[in-house]
GROMACS .gro file of N, CA and C in nm:
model
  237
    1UNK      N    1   0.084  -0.117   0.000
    1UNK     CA    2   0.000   0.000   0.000
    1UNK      C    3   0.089   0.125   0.000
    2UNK      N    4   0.083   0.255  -0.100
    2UNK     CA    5   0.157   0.294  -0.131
    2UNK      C    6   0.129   0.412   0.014
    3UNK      N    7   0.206   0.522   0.040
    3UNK     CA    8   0.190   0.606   0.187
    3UNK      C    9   0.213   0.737   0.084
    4UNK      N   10   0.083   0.784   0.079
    4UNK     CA   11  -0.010   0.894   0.015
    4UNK      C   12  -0.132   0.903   0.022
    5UNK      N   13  -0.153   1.048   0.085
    5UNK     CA   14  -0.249   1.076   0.110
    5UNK      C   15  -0.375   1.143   0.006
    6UNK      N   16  -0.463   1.038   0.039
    6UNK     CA   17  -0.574   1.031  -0.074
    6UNK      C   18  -0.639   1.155  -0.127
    7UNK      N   19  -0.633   1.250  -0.049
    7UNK     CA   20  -0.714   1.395  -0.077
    7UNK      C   21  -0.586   1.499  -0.096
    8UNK      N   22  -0.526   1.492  -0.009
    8UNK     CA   23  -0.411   1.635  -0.034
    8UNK      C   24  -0.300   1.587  -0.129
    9UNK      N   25  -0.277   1.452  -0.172
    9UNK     CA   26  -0.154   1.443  -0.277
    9UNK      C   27  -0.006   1.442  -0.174
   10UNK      N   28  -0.025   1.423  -0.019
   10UNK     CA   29   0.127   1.405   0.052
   10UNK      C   30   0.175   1.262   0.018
   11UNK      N   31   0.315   1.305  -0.040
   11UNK     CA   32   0.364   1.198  -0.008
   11UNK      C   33   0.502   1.154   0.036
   12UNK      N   34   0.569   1.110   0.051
   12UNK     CA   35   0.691   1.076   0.138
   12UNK      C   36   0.783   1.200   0.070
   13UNK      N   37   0.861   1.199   0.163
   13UNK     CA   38   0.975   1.328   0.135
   13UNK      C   39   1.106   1.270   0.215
   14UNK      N   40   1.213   1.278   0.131
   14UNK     CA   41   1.342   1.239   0.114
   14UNK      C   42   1.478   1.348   0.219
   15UNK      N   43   1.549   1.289   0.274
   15UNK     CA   44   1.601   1.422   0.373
   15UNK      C   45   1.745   1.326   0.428
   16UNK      N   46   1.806   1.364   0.498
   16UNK     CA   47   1.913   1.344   0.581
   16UNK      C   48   1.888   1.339   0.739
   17UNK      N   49   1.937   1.188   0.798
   17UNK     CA   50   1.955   1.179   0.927
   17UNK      C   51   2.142   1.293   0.907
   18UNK      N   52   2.154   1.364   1.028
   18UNK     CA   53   2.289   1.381   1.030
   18UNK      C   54   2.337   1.394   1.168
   19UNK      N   55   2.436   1.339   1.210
   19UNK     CA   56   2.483   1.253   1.342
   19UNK      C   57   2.563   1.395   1.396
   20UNK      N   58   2.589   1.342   1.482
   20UNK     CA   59   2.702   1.481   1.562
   20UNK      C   60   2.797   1.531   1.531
   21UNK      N   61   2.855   1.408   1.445
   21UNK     CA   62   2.984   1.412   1.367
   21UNK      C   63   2.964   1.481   1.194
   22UNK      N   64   2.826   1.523   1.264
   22UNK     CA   65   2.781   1.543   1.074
   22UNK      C   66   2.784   1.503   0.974
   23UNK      N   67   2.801   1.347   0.988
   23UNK     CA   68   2.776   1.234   0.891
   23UNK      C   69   2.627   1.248   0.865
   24UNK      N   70   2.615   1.230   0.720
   24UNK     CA   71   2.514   1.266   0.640
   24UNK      C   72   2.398   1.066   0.608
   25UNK      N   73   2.343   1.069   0.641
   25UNK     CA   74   2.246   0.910   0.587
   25UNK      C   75   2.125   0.930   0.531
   26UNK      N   76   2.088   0.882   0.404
   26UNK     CA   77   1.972   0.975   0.382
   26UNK      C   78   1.880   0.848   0.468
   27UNK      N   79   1.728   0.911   0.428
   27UNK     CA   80   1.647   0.832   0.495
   27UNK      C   81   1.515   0.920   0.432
   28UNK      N   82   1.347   0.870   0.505
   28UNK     CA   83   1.280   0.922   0.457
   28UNK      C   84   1.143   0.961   0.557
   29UNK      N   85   1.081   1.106   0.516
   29UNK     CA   86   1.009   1.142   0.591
   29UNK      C   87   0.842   1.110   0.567
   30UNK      N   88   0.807   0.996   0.633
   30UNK     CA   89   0.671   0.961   0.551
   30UNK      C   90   0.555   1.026   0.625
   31UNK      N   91   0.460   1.053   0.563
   31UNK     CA   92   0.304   1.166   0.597
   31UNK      C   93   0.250   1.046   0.724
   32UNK      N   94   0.206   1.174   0.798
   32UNK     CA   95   0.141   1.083   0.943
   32UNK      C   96  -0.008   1.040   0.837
   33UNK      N   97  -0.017   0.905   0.818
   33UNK     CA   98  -0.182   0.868   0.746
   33UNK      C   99  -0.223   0.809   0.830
   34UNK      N  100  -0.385   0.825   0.839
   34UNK     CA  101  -0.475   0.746   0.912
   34UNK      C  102  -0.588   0.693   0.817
   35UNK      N  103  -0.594   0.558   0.841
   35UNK     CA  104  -0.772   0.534   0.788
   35UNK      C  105  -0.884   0.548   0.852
   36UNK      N  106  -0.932   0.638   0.769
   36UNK     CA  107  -1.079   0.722   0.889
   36UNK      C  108  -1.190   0.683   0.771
   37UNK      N  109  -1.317   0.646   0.797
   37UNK     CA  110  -1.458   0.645   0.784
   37UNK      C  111  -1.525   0.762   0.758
   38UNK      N  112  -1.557   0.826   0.683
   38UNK     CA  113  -1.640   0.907   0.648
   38UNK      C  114  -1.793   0.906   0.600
   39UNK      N  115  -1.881   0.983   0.623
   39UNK     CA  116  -2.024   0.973   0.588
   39UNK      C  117  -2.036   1.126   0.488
   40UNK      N  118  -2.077   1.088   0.346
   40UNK     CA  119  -2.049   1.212   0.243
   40UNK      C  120  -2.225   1.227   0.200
   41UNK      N  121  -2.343   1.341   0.330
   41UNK     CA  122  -2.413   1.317   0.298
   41UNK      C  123  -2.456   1.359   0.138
   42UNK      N  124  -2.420   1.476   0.088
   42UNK     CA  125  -2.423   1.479  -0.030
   42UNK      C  126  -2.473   1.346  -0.146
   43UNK      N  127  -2.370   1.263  -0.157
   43UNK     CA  128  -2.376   1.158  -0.213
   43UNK      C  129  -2.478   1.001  -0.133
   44UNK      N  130  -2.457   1.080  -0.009
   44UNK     CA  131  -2.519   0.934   0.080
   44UNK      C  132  -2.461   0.813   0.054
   45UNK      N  133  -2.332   0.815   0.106
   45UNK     CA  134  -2.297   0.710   0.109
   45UNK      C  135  -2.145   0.756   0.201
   46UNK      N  136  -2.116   0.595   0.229
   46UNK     CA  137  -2.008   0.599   0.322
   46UNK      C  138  -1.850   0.576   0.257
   47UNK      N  139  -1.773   0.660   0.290
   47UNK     CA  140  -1.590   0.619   0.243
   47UNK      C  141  -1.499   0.605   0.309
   48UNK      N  142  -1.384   0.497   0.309
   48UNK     CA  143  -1.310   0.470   0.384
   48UNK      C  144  -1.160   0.523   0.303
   49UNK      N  145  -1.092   0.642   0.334
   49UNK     CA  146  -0.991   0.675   0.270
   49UNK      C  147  -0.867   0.725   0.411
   50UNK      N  148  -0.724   0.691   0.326
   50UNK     CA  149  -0.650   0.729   0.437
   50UNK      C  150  -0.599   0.881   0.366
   51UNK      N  151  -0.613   0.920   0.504
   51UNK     CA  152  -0.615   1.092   0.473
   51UNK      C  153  -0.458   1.127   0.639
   52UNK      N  154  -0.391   1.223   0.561
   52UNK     CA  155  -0.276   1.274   0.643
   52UNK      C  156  -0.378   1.306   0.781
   53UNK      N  157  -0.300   1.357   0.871
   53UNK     CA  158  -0.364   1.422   1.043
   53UNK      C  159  -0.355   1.550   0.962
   54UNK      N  160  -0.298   1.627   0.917
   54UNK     CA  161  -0.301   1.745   0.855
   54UNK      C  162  -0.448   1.748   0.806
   55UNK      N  163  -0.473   1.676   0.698
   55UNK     CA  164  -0.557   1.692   0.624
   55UNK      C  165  -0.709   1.659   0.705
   56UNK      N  166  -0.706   1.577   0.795
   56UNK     CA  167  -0.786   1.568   0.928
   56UNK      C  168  -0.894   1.668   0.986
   57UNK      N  169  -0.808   1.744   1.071
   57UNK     CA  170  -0.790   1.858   1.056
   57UNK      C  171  -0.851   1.970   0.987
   58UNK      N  172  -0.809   1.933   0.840
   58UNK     CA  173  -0.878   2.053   0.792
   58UNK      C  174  -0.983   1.989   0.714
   59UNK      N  175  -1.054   1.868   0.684
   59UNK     CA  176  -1.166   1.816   0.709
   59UNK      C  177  -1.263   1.837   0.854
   60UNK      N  178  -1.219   1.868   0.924
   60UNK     CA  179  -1.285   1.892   1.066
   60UNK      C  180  -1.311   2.053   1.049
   61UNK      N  181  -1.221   2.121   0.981
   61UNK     CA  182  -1.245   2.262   0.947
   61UNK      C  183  -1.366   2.317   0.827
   62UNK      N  184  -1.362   2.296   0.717
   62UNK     CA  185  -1.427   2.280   0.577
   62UNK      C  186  -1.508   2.179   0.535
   63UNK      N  187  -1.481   2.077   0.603
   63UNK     CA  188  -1.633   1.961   0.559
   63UNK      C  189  -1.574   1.832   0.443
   64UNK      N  190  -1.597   1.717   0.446
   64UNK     CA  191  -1.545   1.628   0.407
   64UNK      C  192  -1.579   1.635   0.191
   65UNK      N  193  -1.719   1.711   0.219
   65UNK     CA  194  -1.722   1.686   0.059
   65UNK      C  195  -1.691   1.849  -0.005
   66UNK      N  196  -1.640   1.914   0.059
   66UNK     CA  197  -1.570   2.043  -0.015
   66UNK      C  198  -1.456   2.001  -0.025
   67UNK      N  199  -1.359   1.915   0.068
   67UNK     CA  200  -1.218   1.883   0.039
   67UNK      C  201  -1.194   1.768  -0.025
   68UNK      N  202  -1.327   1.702  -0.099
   68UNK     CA  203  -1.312   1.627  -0.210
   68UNK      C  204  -1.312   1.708  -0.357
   69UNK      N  205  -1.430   1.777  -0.330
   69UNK     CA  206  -1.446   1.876  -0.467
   69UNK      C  207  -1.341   1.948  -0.485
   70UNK      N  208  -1.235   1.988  -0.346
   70UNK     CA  209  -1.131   2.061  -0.385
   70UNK      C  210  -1.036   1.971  -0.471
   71UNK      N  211  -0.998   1.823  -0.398
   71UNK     CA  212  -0.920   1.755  -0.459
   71UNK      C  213  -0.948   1.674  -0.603
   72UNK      N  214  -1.088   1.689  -0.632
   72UNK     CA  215  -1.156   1.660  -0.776
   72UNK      C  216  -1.091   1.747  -0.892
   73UNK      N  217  -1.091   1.919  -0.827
   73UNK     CA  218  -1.038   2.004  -0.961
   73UNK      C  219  -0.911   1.984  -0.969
   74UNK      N  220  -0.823   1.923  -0.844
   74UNK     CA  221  -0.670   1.971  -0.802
   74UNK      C  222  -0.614   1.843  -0.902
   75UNK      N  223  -0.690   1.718  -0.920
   75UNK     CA  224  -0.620   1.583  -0.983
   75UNK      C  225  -0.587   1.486  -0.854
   76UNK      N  226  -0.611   1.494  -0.773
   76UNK     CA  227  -0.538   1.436  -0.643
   76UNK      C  228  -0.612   1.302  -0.600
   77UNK      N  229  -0.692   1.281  -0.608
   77UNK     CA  230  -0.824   1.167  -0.592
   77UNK      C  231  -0.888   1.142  -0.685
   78UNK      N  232  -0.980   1.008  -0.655
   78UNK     CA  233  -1.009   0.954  -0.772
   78UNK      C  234  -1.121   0.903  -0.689
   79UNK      N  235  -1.160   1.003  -0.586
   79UNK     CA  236  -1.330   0.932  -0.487
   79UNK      C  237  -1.464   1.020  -0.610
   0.00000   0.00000   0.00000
């Protein structure tokens, strides 16, 4: 299962552990995802998508089917 988030398009980001000695290792920074349950009365019906805590958040802010319609024009989802 790939670690991207279904509505905002996060996805892993690439960076450096660097030690005391300032030895450089890369490594990688993956999106906090959760699988959360949603109810989209609009459509009436129920979705199970993993969405960042970020994006959480601002579903708890704006409403679950405006931050689909956002991610409908953006290319980002495919709900």
């Amino acid at each position: 299962m790939s670690k991207v988030c279904e509505i905002s398009g996060k996805r892993p980001r690439v960076g450096n552990n660097v030690s005391h000695a300032n030895n450089k290792v890369k490594r990688r920074f993956n999106p906090n995802l959760q699988k959360k349950r949603f109810y989209i009365p609009e459509e009436d019906r129920w979705v199970t998508i993993r969405v960042s805590t970020s994006m959480l958040r601002t579903i708890n802010k704006n409403g679950i089917y405006n931050e689909i319609k956002k991610a409908r024009l953006k290319g980002t989802t495919s709900l």
